[in-house]
XYZ file of C-alpha atoms in Angstrom:
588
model
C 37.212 12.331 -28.816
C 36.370 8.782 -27.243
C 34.919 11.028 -24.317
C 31.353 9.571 -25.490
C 32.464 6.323 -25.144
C 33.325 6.320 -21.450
C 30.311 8.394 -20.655
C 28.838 5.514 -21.974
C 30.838 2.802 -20.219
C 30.813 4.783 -17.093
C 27.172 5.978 -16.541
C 25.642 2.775 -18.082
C 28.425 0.601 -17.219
C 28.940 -0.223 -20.757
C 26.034 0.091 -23.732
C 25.836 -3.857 -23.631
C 23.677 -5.963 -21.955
C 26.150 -6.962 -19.137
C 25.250 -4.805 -16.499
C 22.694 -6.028 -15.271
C 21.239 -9.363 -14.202
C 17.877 -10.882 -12.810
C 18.570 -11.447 -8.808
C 16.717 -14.174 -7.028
C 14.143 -12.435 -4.469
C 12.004 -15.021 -2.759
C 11.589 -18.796 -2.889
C 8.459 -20.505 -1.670
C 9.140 -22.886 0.117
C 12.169 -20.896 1.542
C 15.585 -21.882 1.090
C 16.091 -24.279 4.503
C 12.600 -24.430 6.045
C 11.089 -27.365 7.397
C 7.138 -27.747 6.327
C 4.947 -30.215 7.777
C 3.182 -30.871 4.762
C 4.769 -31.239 1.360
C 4.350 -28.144 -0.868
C 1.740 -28.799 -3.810
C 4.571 -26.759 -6.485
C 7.747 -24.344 -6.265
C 7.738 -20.730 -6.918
C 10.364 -18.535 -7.747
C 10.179 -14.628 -7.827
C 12.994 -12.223 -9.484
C 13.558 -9.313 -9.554
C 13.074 -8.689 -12.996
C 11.086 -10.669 -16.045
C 12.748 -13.981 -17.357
C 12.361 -16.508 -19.648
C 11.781 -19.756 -19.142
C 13.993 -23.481 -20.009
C 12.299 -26.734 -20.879
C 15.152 -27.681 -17.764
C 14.333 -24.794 -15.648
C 13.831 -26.889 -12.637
C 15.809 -30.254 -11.379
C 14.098 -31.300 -8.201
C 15.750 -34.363 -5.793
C 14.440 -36.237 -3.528
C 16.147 -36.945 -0.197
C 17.794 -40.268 -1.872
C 19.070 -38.328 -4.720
C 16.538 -39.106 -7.378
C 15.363 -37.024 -9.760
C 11.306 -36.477 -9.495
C 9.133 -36.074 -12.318
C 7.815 -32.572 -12.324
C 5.063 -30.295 -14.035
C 6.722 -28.024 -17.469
C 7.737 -24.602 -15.808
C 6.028 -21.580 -16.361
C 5.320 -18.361 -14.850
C 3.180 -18.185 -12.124
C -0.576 -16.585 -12.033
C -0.764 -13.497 -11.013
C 3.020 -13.477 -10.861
C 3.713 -12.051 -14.207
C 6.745 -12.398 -16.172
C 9.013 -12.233 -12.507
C 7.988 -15.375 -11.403
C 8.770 -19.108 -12.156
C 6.850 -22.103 -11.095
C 6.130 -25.683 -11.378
C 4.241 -28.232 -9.836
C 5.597 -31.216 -7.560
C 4.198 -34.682 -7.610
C 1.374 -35.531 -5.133
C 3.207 -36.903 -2.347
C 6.586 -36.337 -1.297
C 8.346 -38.212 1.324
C 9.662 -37.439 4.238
C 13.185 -35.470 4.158
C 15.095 -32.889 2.449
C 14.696 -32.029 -0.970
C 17.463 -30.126 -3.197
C 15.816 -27.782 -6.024
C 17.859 -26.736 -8.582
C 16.711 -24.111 -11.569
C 18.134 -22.377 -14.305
C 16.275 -19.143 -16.258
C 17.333 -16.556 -18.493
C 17.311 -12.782 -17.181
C 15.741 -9.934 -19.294
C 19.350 -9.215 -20.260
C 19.196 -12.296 -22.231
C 21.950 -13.812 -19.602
C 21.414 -17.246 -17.971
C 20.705 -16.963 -14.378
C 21.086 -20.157 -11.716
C 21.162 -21.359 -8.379
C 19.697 -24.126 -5.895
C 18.173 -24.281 -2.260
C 16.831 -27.067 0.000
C 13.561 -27.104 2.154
C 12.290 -30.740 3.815
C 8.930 -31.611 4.727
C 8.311 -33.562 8.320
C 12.631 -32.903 9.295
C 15.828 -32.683 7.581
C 17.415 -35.661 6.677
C 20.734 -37.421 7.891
C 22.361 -36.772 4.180
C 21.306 -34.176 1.890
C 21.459 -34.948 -1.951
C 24.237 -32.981 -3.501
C 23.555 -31.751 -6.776
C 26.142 -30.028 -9.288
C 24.446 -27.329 -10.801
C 28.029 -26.784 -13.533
C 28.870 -23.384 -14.412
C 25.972 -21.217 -14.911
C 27.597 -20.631 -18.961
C 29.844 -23.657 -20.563
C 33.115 -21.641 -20.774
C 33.484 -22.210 -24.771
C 29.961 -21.552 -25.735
C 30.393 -17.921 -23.295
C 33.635 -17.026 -24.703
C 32.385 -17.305 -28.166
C 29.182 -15.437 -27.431
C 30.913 -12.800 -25.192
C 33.161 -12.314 -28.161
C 30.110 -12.359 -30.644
C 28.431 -9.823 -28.522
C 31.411 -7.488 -28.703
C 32.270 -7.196 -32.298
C 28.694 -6.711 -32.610
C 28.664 -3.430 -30.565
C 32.293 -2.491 -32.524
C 30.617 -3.394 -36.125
C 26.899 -1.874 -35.554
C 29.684 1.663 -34.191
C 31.375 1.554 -37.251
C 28.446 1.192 -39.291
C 26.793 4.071 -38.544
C 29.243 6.074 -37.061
C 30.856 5.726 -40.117
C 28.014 6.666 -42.415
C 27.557 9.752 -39.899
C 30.953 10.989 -40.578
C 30.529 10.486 -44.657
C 27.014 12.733 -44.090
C 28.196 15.520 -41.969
C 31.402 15.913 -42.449
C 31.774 15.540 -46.557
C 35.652 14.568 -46.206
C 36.795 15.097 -50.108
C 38.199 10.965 -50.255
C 35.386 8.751 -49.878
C 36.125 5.606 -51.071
C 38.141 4.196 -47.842
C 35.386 5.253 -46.009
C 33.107 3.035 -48.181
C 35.479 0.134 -47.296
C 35.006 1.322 -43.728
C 30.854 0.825 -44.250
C 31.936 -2.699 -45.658
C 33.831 -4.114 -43.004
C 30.989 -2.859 -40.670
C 28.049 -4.661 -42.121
C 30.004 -7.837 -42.944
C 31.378 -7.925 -39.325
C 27.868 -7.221 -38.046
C 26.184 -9.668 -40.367
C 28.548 -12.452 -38.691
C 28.486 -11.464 -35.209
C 25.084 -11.806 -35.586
C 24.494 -14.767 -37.065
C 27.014 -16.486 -34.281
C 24.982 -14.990 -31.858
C 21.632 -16.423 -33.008
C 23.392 -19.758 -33.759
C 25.396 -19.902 -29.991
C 22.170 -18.339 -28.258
C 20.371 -22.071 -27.196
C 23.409 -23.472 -25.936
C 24.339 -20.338 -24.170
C 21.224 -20.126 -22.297
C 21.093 -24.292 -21.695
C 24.660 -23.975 -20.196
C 25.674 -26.558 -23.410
C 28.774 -26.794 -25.373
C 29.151 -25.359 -28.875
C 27.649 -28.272 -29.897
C 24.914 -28.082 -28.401
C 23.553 -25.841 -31.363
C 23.291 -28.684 -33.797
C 20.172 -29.972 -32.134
C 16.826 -29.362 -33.886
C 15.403 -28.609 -30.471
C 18.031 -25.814 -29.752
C 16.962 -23.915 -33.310
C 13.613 -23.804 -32.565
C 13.904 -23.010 -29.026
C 16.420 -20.239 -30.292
C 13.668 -18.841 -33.051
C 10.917 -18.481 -30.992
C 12.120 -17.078 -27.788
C 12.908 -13.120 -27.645
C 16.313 -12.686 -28.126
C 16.328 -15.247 -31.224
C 13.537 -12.945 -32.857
C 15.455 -9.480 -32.041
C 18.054 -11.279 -33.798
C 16.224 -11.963 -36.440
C 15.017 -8.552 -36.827
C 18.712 -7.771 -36.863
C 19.371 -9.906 -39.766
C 16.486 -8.136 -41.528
C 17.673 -4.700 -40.790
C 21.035 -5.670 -42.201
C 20.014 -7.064 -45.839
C 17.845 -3.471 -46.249
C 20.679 -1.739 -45.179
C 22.873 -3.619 -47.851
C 20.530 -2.536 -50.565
C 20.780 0.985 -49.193
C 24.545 1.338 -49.307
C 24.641 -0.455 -52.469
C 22.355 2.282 -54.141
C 24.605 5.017 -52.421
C 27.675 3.682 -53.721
C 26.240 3.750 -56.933
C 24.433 7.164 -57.308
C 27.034 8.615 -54.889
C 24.795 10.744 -52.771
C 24.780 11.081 -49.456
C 23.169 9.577 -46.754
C 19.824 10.720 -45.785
C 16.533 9.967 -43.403
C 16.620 6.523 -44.854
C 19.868 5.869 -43.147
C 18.446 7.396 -40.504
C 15.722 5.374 -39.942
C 17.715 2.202 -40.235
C 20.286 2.745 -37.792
C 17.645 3.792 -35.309
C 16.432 0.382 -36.082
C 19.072 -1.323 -35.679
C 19.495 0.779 -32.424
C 16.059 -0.627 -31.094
C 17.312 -4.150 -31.668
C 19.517 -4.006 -28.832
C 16.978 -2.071 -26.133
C 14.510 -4.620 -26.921
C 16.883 -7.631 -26.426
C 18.549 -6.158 -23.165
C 17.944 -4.863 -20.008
C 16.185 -2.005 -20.741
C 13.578 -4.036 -22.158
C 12.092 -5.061 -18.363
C 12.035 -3.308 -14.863
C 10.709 -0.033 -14.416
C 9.675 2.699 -16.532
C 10.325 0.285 -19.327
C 8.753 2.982 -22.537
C 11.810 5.323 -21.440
C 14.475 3.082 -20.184
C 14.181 1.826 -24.050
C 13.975 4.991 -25.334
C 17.403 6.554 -23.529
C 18.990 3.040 -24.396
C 18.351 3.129 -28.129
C 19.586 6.740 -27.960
C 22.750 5.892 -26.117
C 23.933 3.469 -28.605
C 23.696 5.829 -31.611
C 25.166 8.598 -30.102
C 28.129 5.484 -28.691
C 27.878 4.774 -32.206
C 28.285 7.602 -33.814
C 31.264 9.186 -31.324
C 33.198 6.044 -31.337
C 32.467 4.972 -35.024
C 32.909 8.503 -36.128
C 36.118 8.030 -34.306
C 37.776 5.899 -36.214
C 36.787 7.245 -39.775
C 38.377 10.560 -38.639
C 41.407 8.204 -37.666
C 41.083 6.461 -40.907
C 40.816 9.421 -43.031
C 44.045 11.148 -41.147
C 46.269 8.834 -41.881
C 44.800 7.250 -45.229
C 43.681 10.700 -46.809
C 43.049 14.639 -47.298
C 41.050 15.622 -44.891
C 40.531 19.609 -44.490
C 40.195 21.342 -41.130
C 36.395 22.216 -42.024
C 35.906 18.637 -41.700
C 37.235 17.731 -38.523
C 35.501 20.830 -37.052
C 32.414 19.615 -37.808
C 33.370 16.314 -36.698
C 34.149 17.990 -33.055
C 30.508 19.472 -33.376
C 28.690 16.096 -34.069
C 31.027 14.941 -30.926
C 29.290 17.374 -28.688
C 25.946 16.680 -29.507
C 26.758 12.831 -29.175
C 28.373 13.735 -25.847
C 24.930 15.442 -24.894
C 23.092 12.767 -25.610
C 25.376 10.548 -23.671
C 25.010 12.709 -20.468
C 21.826 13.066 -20.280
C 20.806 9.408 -20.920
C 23.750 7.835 -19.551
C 22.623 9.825 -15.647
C 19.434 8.455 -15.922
C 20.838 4.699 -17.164
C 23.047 5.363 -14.024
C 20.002 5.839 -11.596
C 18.384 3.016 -13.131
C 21.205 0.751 -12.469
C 22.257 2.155 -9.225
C 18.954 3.097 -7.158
C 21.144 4.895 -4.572
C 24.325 6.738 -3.584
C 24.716 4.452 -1.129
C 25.029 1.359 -4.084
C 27.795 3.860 -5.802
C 30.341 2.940 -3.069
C 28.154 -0.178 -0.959
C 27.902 -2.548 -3.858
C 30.254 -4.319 -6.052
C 28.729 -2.845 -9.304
C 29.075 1.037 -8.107
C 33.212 0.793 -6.984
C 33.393 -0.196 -10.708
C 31.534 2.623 -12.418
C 33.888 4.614 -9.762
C 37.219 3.138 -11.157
C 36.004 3.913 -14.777
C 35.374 7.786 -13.097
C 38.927 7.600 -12.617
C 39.408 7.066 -16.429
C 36.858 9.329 -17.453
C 39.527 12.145 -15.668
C 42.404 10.656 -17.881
C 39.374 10.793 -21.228
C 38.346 14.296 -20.280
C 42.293 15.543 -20.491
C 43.311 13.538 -24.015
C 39.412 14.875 -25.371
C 40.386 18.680 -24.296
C 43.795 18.126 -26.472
C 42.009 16.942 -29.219
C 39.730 19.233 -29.794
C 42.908 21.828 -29.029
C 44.766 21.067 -31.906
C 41.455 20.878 -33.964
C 41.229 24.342 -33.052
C 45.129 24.939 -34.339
C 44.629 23.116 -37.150
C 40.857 25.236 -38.352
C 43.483 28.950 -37.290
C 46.728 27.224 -39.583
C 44.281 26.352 -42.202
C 42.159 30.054 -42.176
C 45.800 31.564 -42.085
C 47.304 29.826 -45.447
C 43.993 30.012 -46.942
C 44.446 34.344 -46.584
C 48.250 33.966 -47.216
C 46.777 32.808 -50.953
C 44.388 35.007 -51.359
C 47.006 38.255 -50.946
C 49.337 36.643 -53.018
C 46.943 36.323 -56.003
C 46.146 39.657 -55.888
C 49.337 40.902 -55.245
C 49.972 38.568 -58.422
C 47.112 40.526 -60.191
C 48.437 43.868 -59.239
C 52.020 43.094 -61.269
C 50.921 41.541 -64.032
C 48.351 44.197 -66.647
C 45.704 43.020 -67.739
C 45.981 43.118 -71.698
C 43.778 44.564 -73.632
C 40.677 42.848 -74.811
C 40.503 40.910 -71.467
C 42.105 38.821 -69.092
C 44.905 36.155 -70.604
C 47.073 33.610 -68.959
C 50.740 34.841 -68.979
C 52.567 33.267 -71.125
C 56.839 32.106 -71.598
C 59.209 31.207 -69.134
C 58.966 34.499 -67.345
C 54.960 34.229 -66.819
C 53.893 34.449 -62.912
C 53.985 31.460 -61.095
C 50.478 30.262 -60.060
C 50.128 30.635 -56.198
C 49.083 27.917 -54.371
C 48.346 26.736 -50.222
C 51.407 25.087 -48.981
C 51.458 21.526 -49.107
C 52.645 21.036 -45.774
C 50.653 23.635 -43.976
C 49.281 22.251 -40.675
C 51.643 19.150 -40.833
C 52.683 19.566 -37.413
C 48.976 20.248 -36.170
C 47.954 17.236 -37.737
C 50.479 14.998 -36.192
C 49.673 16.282 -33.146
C 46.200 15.850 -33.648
C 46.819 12.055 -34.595
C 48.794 11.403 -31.197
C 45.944 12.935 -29.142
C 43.152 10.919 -30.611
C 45.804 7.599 -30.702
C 45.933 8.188 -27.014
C 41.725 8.739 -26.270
C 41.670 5.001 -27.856
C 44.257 3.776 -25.215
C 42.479 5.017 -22.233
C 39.129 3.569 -23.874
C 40.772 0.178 -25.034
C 41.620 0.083 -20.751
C 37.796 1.134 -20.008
C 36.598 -1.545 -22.243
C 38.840 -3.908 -20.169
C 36.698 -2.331 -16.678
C 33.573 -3.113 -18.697
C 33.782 -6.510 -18.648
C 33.919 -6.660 -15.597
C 30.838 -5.356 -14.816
C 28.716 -7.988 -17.496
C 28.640 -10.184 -14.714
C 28.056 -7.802 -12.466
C 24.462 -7.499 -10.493
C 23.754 -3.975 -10.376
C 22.835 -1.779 -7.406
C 19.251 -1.725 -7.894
C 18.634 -5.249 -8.134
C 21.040 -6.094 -5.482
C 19.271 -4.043 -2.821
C 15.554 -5.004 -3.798
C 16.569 -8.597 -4.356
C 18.212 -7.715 -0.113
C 14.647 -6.303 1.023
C 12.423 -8.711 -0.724
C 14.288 -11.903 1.483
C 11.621 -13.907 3.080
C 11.877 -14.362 6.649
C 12.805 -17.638 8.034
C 9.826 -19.551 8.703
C 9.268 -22.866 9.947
C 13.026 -22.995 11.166
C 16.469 -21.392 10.093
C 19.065 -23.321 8.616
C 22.636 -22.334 7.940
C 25.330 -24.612 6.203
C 29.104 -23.369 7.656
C 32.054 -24.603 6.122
C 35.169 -25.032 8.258
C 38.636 -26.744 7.066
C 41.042 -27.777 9.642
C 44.404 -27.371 7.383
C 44.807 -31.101 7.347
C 44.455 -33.682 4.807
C 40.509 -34.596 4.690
C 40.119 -31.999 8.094
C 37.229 -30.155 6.073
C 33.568 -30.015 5.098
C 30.487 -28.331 6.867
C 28.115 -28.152 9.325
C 24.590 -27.846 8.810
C 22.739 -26.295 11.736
C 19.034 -26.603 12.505
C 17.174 -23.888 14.600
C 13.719 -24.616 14.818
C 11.352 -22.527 14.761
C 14.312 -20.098 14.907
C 12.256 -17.824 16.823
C 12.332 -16.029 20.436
C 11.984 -18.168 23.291
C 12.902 -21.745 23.320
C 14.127 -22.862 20.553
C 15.595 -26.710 19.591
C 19.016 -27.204 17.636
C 20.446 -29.868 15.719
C 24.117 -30.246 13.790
C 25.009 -32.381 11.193
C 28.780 -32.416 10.217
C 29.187 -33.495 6.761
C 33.250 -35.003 5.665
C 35.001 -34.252 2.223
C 32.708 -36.504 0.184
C 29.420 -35.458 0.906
C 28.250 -37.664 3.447
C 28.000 -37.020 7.422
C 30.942 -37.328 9.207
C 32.098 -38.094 12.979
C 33.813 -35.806 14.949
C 35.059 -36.084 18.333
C 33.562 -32.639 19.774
C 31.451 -29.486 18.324
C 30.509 -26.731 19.872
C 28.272 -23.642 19.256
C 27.494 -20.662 21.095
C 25.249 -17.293 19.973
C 25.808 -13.772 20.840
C 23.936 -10.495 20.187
C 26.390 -7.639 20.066
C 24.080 -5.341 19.738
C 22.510 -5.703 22.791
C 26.125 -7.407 24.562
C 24.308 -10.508 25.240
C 26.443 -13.860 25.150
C 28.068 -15.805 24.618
C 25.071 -18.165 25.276
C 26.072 -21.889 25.178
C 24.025 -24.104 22.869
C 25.164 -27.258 25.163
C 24.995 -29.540 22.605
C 25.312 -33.641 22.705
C 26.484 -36.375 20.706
C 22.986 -37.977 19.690
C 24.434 -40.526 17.653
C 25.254 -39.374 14.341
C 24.359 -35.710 15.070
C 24.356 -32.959 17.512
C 21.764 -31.811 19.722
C 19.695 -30.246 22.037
C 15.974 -28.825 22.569
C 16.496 -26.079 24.996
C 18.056 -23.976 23.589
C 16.953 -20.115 24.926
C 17.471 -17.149 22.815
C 15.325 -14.225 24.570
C 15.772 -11.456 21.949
C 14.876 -10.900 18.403
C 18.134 -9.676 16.700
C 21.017 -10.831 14.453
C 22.865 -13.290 16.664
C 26.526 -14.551 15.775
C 26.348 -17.981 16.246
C 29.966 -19.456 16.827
C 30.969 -22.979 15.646
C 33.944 -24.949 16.828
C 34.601 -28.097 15.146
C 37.345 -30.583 16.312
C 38.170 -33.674 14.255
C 41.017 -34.759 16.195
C 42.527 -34.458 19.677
C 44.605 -31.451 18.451
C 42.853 -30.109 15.419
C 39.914 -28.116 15.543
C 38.747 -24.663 13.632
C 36.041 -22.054 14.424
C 33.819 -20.300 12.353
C 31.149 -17.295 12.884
C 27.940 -16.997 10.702
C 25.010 -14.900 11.687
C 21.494 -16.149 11.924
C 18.709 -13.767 12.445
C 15.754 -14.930 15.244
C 12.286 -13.505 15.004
């Protein structure tokens, strides 16, 4: 009965917003080049909207300072996919280390940093720590916001789904039920709209004490989805406090609000930007009530099982809400897949698709415990129509021995009267236990698919992945390529940063700075590098380099075909040690 769950899980990778993040597609300047005039601002596209930081970008100069930069916003023309800001007048000569820092449509935090120089690359290259892209208390928090969110908003309505369709005969732990849902969703809520500014900042806990983070927070679009949220919840308090009351069941009213609280979570997530937005929302909102209603549904029937008398007319129409959920859950969750994936070739090629293949795995192992289910629910409706017959012949056979006196029907009477027939007590006991261990067991295997899914919240999906591939730039201006190599001794590592300019075919000249343990450039005895195009078995061709005094060099360097070379770099640091490493650098 959790089948709609891993559909869910599986074809979406998981109704929550961690599937899929904005990718970086293009930087101009480009990551490396060399520009003979300095740039009048950065740009930044994605491949999907985001939102902009007041920090956004942290730009360094070749000394390591800090310049003092336009306020970021998207660019013209650009649209919501595109960051900007505008550099200072003149920039010096050197390299220059850009850091940013946005927030993807998914309402994660998204960063990285690249270099470009104007004039040539520096000697020493400012290092700048980006941290963590998410302080590690203020994500676990969230991350653990986020997720009783999803479990409270299932039991909410999944819950009130279950009172409305199936009518099970003792309500009032179900009521309980509707009250631990809206007070867990009324918290996990309000943590999330309180954690949300340092979450996106990359701040501690803290961090949400600031005036500056609550009105960031309240004006930006996740803050005012969750705020929507809120307001959703306090009508839906009302609601269940007048059903309590007047006892009547739920109706469109309900309805209404858990689509709205449905919509709360497409608008604040992923389905909210990229293409065919109107419908991506659409099947999203859709897929979370029927998630909703399966898994919430779920645990009522679990609930009511073991906590109450629950007739086998209820849990078959239980199992016929399930199937509708489960169609719903099919038929948005392929199209969610698509969306995600982009190609059968992501399914197996990227890191997000060999994940929604495991959880295919478990949806085998979900399929077998769902068929069980809904086998003794089957047992359990034929035990039930049997004893219900079994009573009906014996109060007429009851009818048939005792006359009827005259002047009309009269209970018998005395110690010898009739005994009253009645349905077994334990009829369907076994059925039911049964029944118990087969739905216990559907929450196992979807307790281990939960465990899958986060994984793939951090996970870049498919789509993205291969348009954020297409959409690099080529290298222009001249190709740079950091390689790290480590020796196996005690300071024997760091990098080497390789300059091929203009990186093109024909003659092209090279330049290698080594760089030590700390950051700054570093002697070695002897480095070598050499290219070679397998493709077309040319190579290896020796770069020839020499010792120009605190770098290696040379300016004839002749690479006669376009192509991905391998370009091969052996780094000694002592007599005896040395390492080589193989990188591939594409010439135009």
């Amino acid at each position: 009965m959790l089948l709609g769950t891993l559909l869910v899980l599986f074809l979406l990778g998981g109704t929550g917003p961690a599937s899929a993040h904005a990718a970086l597609r293009a930087t101009d300047p480009e990551d490396g080049s060399v520009l003979k005039s300095a740039p009048r601002d950065i740009t930044l596209t994605f491949t999907e909207s985001v939102g902009l930081l007041e920090d956004s970008f942290r730009v360094l100069d070749p000394d390591g300072r800090r310049l003092r930069t336009g306020e970021p916003e998207h660019a013209r023309g650009g649209g919501a996919e595109t960051a900007t800001v505008t550099l200072p007048a003149k920039l010096a000569e050197g390299t220059y280390t850009v850091a940013w820092r946005v927030v993807s449509a998914d309402s994660h935090p998204v960063s990285g940093a690249f270099t470009f120089s104007v004039g040539k690359p520096s000697l020493t290259t400012a290092t700048l720590d980006t941290g963590p892209t998410e302080d590690p208390a203020t994500k676990s928090l969230y991350n653990i916001a986020r997720y009783l969110a999803y479990l409270a908003v299932a039991l909410l309505i999944g819950t009130a789904t279950f009172m409305a369709v199936c009518r099970p005969p003792d309500a009032p732990v179900l009521h309980r039920l509707l009250r631990a849902g809206w007070w867990t969703l009324l918290g996990a809520t309000l943590a999330l709209l309180v954690l949300r500014a340092p979450y996106e900042s990359g701040e501690g806990p803290l961090g949400a004490l600031s005036a500056d983070s609550v009105t960031r927070t309240l004006t930006g679009r996740p803050g005012e989805v969750l705020l929507a949220r809120l307001a959703l919840l306090l009508v839906a308090a009302l609601y269940l406090l007048r059903l309590a009351r007047l006892r009547k069941p739920f109706g469109w009213a309900g309805a209404a609000l858990a689509v709205g609280l449905a919509v709360t979570w497409a608008a604040g997530e992923h389905a909210s930007a990229g293409i065919q937005v109107p419908v991506a929302m659409t099947s999203a909102a859709l897929h979370l009530l029927a998630t909703a209603v399966w898994l919430g549904g779920l645990t009522a029937l679990l609930v009511t099982l073991y906590r109450a008398r629950l007739t086998p007319a209820a849990v078959t129409r239980f199992s016929r809400v399930a199937f509708v959920s489960v169609t719903v859950l099919v038929v948005t969750g392929v199209y969610q897949s698509w969306r995600g994936l982009g190609s059968w070739d992501a399914l197996t090629g990227t890191t997000y698709g060999r994940l929604l293949t495991l959880k295919l795995a478990a949806v085998v192992l979900l399929l077998a415990a769902a068929a069980l289910s809904r086998r003794w629910t089957a047992r359990l409706a034929t035990v039930d129509a049997e004893t219900a017959e079994t009573v009906v012949e014996a109060e007429a056979a009851v009818r048939e021995k005792v006359p009827e006196p005259v002047g009309g029907p009269s209970l018998p009477a005395g110690p010898e009267a009739a005994p009253e027939p009645s349905a077994p007590v334990e009829a369907g006991s076994e059925q039911r236990s049964a029944l118990r261990r087969s739905v216990l067991a559907e929450v196992a295997v979807g307790a281990a698919v939960l465990a899958v899914t986060t994984l793939l919240t951090s996970t870049l999906p498919g789509r993205a992945e291969a348009e954020a591939a297409a959409g690099t730039p080529a290298v222009v201006g001249a190709s740079v390529t950091n390689v790290p190599f480590d020796v196996g001794t005690p300071g024997g590592h760091g990098k080497v940063q390789v300059t091929i300019d203009p990186g093109r075919v024909g003659d092209n000249s090279i330049e290698a700075l080594v760089y030590g343990p700390d950051g700054g450039v570093s002697v070695v005895p002897e480095l070598r590098i050499s290219f070679t195009l397998p493709a077309k078995d040319i190579g290896p061709v020796d770069a020839e380099l020499t010792d120009k005094g605190g770098y290696w060099g040379n300016s004839f360097l002749n690479l006669p075909i376009a192509g991905k070379w391998e370009m091969k770099v052996t780094v000694r640091t002592t007599e005896v040690d040395q390492v080589s490493e193989t990188r591939t650098v594409v010439i135009r």
